XYZ file of C-alpha atoms in Angstrom:
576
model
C -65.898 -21.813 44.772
C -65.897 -18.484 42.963
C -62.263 -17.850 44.676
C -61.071 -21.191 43.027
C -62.613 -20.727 39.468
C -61.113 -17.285 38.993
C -57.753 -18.899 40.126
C -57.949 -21.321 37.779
C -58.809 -18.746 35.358
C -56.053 -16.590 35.670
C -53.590 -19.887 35.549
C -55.258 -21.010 32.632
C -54.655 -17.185 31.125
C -50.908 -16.883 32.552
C -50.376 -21.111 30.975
C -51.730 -19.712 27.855
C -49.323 -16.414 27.507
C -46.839 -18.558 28.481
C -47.327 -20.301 25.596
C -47.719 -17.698 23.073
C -44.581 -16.146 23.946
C -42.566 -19.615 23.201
C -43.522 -18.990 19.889
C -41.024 -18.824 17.294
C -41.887 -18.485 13.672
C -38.545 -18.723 12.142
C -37.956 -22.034 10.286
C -36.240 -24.898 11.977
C -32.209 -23.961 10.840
C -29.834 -26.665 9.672
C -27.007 -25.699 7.697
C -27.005 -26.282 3.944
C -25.979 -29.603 2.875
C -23.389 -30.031 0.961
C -21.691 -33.370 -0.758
C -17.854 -33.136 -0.521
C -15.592 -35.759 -1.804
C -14.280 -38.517 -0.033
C -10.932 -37.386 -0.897
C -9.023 -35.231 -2.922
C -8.168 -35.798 -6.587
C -5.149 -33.989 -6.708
C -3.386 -35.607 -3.345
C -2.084 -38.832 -4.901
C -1.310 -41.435 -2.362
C 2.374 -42.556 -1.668
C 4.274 -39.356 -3.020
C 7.405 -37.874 -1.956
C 5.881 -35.972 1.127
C 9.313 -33.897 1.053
C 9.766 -32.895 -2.415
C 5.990 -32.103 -2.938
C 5.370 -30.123 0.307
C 2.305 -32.145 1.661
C 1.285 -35.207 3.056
C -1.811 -37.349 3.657
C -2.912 -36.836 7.184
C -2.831 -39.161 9.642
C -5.905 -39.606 11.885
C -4.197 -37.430 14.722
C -2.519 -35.607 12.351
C -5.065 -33.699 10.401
C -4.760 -30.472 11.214
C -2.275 -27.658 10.561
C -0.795 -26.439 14.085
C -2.425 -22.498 14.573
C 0.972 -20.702 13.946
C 1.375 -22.275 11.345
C 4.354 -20.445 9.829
C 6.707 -21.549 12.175
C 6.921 -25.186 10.362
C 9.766 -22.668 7.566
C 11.936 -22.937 10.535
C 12.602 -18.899 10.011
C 12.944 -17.193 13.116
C 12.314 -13.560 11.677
C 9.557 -14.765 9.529
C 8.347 -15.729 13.495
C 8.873 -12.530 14.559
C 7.451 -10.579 11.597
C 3.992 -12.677 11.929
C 3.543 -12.649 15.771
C 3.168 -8.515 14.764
C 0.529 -9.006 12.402
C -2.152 -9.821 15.138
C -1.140 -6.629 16.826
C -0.251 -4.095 14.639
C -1.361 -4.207 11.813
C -4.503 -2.389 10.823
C -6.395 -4.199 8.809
C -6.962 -6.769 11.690
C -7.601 -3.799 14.151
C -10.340 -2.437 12.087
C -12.337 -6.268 11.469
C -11.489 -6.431 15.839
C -13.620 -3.104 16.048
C -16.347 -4.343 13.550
C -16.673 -7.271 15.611
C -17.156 -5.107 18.813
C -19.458 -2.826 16.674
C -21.630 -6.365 15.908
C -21.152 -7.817 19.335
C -23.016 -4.404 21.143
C -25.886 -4.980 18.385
C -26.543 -8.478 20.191
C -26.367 -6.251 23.862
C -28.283 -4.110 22.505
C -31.220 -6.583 21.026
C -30.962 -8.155 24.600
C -31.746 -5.611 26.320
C -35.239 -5.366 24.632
C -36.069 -8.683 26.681
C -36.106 -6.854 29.919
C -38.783 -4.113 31.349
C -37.739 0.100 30.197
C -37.704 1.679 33.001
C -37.533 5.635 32.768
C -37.661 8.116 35.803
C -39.053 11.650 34.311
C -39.367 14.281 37.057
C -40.684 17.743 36.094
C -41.713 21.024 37.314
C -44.364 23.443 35.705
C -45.400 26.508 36.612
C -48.876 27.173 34.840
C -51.541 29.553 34.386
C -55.420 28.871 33.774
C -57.368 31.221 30.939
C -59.700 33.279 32.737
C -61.789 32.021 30.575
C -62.580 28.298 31.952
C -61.514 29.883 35.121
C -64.636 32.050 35.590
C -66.843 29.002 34.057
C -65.836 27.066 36.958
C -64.818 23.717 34.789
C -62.343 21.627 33.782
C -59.115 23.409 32.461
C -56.457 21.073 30.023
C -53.468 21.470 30.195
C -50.642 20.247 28.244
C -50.382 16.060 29.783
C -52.754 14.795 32.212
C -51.569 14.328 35.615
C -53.238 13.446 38.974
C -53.404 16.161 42.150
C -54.859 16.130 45.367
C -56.779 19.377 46.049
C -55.233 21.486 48.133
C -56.783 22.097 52.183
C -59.157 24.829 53.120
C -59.593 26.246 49.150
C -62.416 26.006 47.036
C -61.368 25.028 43.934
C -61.933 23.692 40.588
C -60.224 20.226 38.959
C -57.475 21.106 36.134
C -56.499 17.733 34.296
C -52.804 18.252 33.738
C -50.327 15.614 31.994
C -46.553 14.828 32.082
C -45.249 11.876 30.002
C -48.278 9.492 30.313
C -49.010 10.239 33.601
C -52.749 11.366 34.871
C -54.172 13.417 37.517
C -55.926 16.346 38.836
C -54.004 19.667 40.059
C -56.242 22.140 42.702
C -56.310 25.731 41.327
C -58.635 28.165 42.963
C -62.337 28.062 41.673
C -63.220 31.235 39.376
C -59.285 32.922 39.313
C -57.149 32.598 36.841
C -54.029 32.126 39.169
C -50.584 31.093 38.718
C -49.077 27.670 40.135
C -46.482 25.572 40.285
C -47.101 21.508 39.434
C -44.270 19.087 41.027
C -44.318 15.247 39.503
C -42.193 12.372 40.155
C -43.538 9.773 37.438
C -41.880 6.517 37.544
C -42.825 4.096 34.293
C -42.069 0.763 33.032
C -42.779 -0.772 29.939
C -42.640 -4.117 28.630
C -42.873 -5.834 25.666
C -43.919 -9.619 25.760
C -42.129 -11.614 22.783
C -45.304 -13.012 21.834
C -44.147 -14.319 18.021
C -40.438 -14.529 19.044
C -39.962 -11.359 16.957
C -37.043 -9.985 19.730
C -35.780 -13.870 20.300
C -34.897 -14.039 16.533
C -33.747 -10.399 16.401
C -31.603 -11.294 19.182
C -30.463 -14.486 17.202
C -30.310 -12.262 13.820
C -27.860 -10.166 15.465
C -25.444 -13.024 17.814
C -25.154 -14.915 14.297
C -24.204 -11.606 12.468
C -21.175 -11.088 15.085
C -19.999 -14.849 14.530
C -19.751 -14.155 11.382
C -17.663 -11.014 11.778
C -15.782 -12.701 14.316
C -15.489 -15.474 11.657
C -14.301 -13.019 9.321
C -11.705 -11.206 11.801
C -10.172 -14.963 11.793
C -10.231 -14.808 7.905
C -8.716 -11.495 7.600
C -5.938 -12.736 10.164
C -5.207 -15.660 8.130
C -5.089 -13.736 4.868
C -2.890 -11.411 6.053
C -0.605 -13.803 7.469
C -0.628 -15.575 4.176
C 0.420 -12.381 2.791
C 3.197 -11.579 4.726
C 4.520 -15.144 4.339
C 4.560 -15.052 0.513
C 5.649 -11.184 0.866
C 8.299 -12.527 2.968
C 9.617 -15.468 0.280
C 9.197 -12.948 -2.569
C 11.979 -10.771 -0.931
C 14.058 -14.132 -0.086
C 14.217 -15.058 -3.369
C 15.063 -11.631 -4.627
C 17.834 -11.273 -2.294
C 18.625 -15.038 -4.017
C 18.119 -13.793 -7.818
C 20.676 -10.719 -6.345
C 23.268 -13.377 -5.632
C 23.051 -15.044 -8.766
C 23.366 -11.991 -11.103
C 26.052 -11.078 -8.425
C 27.642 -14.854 -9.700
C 26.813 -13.948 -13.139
C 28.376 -10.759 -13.346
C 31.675 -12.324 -11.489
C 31.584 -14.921 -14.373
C 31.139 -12.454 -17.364
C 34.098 -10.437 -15.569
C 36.202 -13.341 -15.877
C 35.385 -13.889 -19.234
C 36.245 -10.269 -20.266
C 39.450 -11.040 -19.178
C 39.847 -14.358 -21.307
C 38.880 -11.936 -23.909
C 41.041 -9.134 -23.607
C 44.034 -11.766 -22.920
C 43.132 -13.642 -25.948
C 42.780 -10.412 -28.096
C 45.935 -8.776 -26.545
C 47.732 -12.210 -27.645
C 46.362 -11.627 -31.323
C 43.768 -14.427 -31.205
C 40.643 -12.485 -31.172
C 39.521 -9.082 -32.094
C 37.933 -5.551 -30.429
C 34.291 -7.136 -31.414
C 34.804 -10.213 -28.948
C 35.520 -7.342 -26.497
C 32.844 -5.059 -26.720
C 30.215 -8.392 -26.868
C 31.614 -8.985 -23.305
C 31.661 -6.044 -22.340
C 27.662 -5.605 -23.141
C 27.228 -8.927 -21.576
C 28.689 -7.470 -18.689
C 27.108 -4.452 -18.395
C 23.467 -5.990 -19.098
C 23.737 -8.537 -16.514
C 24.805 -5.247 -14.265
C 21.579 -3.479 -15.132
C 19.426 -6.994 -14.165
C 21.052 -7.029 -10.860
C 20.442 -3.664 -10.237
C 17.008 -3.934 -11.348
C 16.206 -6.561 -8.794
C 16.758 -4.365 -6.203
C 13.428 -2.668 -6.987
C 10.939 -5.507 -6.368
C 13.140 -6.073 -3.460
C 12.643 -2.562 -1.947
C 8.400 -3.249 -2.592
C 8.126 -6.562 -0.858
C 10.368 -4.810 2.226
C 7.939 -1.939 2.250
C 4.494 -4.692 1.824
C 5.994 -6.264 4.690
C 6.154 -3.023 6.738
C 2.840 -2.085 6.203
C 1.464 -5.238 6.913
C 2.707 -5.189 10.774
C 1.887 -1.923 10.761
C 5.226 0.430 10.841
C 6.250 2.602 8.294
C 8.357 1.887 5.917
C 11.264 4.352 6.444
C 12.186 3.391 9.853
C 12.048 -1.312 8.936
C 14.165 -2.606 7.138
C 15.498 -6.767 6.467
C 18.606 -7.710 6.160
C 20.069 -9.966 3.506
C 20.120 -13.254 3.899
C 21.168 -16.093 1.578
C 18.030 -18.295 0.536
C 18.154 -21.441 2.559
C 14.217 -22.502 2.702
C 12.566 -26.037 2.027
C 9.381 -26.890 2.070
C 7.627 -28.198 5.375
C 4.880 -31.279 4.750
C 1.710 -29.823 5.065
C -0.793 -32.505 7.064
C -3.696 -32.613 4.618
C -6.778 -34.257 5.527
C -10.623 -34.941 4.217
C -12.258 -32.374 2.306
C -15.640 -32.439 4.539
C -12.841 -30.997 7.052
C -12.753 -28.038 5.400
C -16.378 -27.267 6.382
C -14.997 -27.589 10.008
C -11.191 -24.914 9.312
C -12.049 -22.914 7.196
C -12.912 -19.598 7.974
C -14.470 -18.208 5.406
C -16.640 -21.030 5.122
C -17.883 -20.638 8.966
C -18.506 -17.030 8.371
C -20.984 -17.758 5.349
C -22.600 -20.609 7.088
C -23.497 -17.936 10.612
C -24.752 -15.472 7.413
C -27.112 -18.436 6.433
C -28.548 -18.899 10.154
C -28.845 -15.262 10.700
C -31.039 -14.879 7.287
C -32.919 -17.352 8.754
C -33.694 -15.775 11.943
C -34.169 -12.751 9.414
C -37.443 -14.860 8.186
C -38.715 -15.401 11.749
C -38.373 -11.414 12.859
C -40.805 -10.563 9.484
C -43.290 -13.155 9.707
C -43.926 -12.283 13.659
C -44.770 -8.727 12.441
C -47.952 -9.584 10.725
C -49.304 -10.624 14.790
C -50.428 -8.074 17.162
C -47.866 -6.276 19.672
C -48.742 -6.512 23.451
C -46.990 -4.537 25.405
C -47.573 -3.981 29.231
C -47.118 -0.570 30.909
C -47.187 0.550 34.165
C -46.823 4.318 36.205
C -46.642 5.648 39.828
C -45.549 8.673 41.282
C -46.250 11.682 43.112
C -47.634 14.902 42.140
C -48.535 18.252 43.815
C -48.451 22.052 43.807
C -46.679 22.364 46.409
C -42.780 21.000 47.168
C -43.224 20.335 50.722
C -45.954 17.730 50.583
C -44.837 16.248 47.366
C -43.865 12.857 48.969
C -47.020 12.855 50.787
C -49.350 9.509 50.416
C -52.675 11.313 49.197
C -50.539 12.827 46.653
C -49.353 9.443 44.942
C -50.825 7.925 41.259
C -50.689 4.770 39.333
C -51.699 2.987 36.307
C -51.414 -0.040 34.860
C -52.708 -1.769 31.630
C -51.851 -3.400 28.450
C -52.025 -2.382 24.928
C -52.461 -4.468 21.949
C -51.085 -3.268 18.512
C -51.868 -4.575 15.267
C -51.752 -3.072 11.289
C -55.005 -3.586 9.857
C -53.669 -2.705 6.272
C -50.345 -1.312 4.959
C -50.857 -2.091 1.243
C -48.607 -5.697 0.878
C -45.476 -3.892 2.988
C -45.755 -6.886 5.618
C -45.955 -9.528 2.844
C -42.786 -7.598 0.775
C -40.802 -7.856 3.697
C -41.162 -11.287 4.232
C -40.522 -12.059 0.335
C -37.583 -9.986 1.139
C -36.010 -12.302 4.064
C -36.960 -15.499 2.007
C -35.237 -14.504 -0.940
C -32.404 -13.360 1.042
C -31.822 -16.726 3.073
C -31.838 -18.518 -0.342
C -29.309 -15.994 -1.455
C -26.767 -16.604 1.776
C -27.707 -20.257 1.004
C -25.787 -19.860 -2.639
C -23.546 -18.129 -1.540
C -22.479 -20.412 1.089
C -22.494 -23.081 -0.804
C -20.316 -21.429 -3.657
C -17.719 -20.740 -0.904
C -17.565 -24.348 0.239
C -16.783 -25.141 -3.798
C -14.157 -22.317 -4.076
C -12.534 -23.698 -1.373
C -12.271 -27.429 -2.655
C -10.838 -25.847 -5.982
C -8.255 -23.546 -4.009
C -7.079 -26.503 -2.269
C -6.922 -28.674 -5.842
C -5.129 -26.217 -7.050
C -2.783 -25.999 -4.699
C -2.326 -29.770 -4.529
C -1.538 -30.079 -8.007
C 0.729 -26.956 -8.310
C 2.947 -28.495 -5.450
C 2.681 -31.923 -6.856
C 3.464 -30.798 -10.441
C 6.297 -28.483 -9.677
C 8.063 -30.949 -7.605
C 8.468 -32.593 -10.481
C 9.176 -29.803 -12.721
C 11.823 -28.251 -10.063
C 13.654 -31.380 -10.734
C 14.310 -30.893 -14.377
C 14.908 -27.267 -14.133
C 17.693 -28.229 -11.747
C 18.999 -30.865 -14.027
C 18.713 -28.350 -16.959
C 20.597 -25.768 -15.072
C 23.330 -28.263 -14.640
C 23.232 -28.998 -18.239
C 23.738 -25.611 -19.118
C 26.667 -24.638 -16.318
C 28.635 -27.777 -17.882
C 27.590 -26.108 -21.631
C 29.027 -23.202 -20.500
C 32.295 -24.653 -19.005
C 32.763 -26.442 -22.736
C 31.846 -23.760 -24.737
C 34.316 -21.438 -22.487
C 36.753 -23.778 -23.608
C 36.293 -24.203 -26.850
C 36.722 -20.655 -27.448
C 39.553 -20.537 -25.390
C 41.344 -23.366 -27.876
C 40.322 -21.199 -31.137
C 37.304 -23.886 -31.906
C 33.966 -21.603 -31.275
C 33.675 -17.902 -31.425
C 32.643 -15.768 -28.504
C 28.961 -15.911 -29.821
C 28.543 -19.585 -28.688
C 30.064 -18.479 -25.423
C 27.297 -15.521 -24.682
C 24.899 -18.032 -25.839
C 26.124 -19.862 -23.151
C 26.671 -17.998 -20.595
C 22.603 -16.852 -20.890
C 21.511 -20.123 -21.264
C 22.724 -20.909 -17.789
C 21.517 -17.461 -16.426
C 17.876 -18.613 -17.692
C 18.214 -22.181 -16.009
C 18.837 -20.506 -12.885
C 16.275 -18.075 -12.862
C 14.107 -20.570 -13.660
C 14.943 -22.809 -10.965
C 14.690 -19.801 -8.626
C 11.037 -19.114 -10.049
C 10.006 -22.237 -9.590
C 11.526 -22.660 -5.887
C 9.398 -19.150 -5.135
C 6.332 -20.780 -6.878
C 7.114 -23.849 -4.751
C 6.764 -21.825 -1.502
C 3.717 -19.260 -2.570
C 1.724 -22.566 -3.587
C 2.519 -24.128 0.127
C 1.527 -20.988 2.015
C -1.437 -20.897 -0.167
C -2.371 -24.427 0.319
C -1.923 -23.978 4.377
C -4.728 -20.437 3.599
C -6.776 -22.831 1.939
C -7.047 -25.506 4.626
C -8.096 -22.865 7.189
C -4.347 -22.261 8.839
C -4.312 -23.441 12.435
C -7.898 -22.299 12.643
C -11.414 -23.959 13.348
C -14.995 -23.569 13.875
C -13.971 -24.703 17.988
C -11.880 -21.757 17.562
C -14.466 -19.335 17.272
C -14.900 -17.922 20.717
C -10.989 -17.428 21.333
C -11.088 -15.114 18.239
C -13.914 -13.555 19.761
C -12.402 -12.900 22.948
C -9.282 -11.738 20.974
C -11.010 -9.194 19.459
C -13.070 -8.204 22.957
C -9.451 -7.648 24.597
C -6.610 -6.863 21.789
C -3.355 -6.892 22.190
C -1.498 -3.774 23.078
C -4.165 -1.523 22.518
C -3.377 2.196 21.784
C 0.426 1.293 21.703
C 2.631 2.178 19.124
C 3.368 -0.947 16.677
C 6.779 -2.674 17.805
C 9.296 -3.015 15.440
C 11.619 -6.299 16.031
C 15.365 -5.240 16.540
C 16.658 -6.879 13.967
C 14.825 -4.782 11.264
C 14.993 -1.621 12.867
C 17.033 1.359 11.388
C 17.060 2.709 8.631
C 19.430 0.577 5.275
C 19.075 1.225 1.888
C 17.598 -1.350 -0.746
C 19.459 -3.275 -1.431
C 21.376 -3.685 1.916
C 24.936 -4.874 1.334
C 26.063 -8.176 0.506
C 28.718 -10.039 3.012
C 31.920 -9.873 0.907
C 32.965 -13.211 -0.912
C 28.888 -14.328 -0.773
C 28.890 -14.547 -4.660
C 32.644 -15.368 -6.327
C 32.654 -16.566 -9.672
C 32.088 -20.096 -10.663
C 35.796 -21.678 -10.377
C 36.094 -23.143 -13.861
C 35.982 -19.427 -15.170
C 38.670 -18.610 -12.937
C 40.692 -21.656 -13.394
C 40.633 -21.162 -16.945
C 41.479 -17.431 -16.785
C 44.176 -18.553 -14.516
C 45.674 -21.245 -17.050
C 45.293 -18.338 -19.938
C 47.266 -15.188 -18.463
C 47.491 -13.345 -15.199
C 44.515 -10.484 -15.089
C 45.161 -7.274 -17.408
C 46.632 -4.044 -14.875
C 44.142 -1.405 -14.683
């Protein structure tokens, strides 16, 4: 009866622990609500998908595909991005904070399992003479456990290694010398009681989702970057070609000039305007070539080369805008980034709470030691010279002045701040993608009359051109002219490059190709990156080494032909 009491004793004691160390004192997580639109205000139903850049999604349509730049239809804008998850630096540094986070969560693990630690030691002592004539006890520096040695007379000599106990046999009345050989093995375990290592362990897995959440944001970002880096250099090579035009044109009409003055119709002043017309349109296209050389550098840099050995070759601007699939805004709690990354910061604040409020409960840890002991090396692994212990400790702070309590404030008012914070990132990214809507949507339109306006102005130009020519207008009205149309084209250009920065935007803003489901392939990306300790590639078609601005193919920019069909009904060109 006795026998079946104590058993159900001790199962009523292991039910209980059981129990306590399910415990779990952080609050219940859900993340932060938030009320997003039903749709968004700037993507008006039925209009011109192609002109404005996006559409409205279509149920199986609703997200952007993950490389995302390949809907410009650019094949070295292809190559240039697959080297941005590579090379580039900036994404190898957020892969190696992510490691750095990820061993945090190993490391909080491990704190679930027993610490085991084998300590073996030898000491060679020496008893005062002292205790030794007294005949007592001696201490030495850690209790351990002997077994006297056979045939002496001796006295007991509490020794100690690590936390191990025993006696050591040293001759009774001597002070001699000897040697003490341990083998302690310990273990030591710490039951989760409160769930204080449970939520540490959660603290720290939700910290690396949210760097691994923020490796994916850093990849997108830099993407976006190269992209618009990319255009900007497109359209300078473009804004090249048309000062290229321009200057073609103003060389023509220096040569109206010059015929019409050598003819006695004009005079020298009609000459030297052209001729500073001329030259200042020179000076723009040379100046272009600066912001071109930056961008080619940016884009270096960015898939990680240096900038003296890439370089891009000119190409005429040919680019439309791709329809970008845009779909709910409560989808943007699901793609973006950003968003994901503040959300994991919320849950591990919360687990944050749970690790401080299981510190105001006792610790209870379980420890155990065995081993073998002796004086002598020979009998060491003998069985009369083995020890063991085993027993639990309790630990709890009876008073530390309102630390406990602080810390706890602490993690309370730091969960509310993630919770802001979160939630401020979830608005910031409706407005980025508003933004974007309307810029596309508005500039659409306003594309269209800069393009009619720069047609205005090239058919000004052709009049004024003539006009002049017959004796009607002065030269003025033709530089007045000829600038007009230089602005409308410029413009047209601008707002083509604005066109294309506002649709790689929008695609950053609606996560890229990217989702929350995504979020253990960017993990294992950054467990196992690409090419690791490699140098950065650099694609063959920008390798080598060209000055900015590379060359243009001949006959890419010839003057417009109404300058050179007038020149050609006015006078064959001056000899030089």
């Amino acid at each position: 009866m006795r026998l079946v009491n104590a058993v159900r004793a001790r199962g009523a004691g292991l039910a209980a622990l059981s129990a306590l160390a399910g415990c779990n004192f952080a609050p219940h997580y859900d993340p932060p609500k938030t009320a997003p639109a039903a749709a968004y205000k700037e993507a008006v139903p039925g209009a011109d998908a192609a002109a404005q850049g996006w559409k409205i999604a279509a149920p199986r349509d609703a997200a952007q595909r993950s490389n995302w730049w390949e809907s410009y239809g650019d094949e070295e804008l292809n190559e240039l991005e697959a080297r941005v998850a590579i090379s580039n630096q900036t994404i190898i540094a957020a892969e190696a904070s992510y490691r750095a986070a990820y061993a945090l969560v190993l490391e909080a693990q491990a704190q679930l399992f027993p610490t085991l630690n084998l300590d073996p030691s030898v000491t060679r002592e020496k008893s005062s003479a002292a205790l030794a004539g007294v005949g007592g006890a001696t201490t030495a520096s850690a209790p351990t456990t002997s077994t006297p040695t056979t045939g002496s007379t001796s006295t007991t000599t509490t020794t100690s290694t690590g936390s191990t106990t025993g006696t050591t046999t040293v001759p009774s009345g001597s002070a001699s010398t000897h040697n003490v050989f341990t083998v302690p093995l310990e273990a030591s375990y710490q039951v989760d009681v409160w769930g204080s290592i449970r939520n540490t362990v959660a603290e720290n897995r939700f910290a690396a989702q949210a760097s691994a959440a923020q490796l994916a944001n850093a990849l997108l970002s830099t993407q976006s970057t190269l992209a618009q880096d990319y255009f900007q250099l497109r359209v300078a090579d473009e804004q090249r070609r048309i000062l290229e035009t321009t200057v073609g044109d103003y060389q023509e009409s220096l040569r109206l000039v010059r015929t019409l003055v050598k003819n006695g119709v004009d005079s020298d002043a009609d000459i030297a305007s052209a001729e500073s017309t001329l030259e200042s349109a020179m000076a723009q296209e040379t100046d272009v070539g600066v912001a071109r050389a930056q961008y080619e550098h940016a884009i270096a840099v960015l898939i990680g080369v240096s900038p003296s050995e890439f370089s891009i070759p000119y190409r005429r601007l040919d680019q439309t805008l791709p329809p970008i699939p845009v779909g709910m805004p409560s989808d943007l709690l699901e793609r973006r980034p950003d968003i994901a990354a503040a959300e994991r910061q919320v849950a591990q604040s919360n687990a944050q709470i749970g690790v401080a409020r299981a510190a105001f409960f006792p610790t209870l840890t379980l420890s155990a030691s065995g081993g073998y002991e002796s004086t002598a090396l020979s009998n060491l692994f003998s069985l009369p010279n083995r020890f063991w212990s085993v027993g639990p400790s309790l630990a709890q702070v009876l008073f530390d002045g309102g630390a406990l309590r602080a810390a706890l404030m602490q993690a309370h008012a730091l969960n509310d701040s993630q919770v802001a914070t979160y939630r401020q990132t979830v608005l910031s990214a409706f407005q980025s993608v508003e933004d974007n809507l309307a810029s596309l949507r508005i500039l659409a339109t306003e594309f269209a009359q800069a393009h009619k306006a720069t047609e205005a102005a090239r058919h000004a130009v052709e009049l004024t051109v003539v006009l002049y020519r017959n004796g009607v207008d002065s030269y003025v009205q033709v530089i007045t002219a000829q600038n007009a149309f230089l602005s409308a084209r410029e413009t047209e250009l601008q707002i083509q490059l604005r066109q294309l920065t506002a649709s790689v935007n929008l695609i950053n803003n609606l996560g890229g190709g990217w989702g929350v489901s995504d979020l253990g392939q960017t993990e294992a990306m950054a467990n196992h990156p690409a090419e690791p300790g490699k140098e950065p590639l650099i694609p063959a078609e920008n390798s080598g080494v060209v000055p900015n601005p590379p060359a243009m193919p001949p006959g890419e920019a010839p003057p417009d032909d109404f300058m050179q069909r007038i020149n050609d009904t006015v006078a064959p060109p001056p000899k030089k």
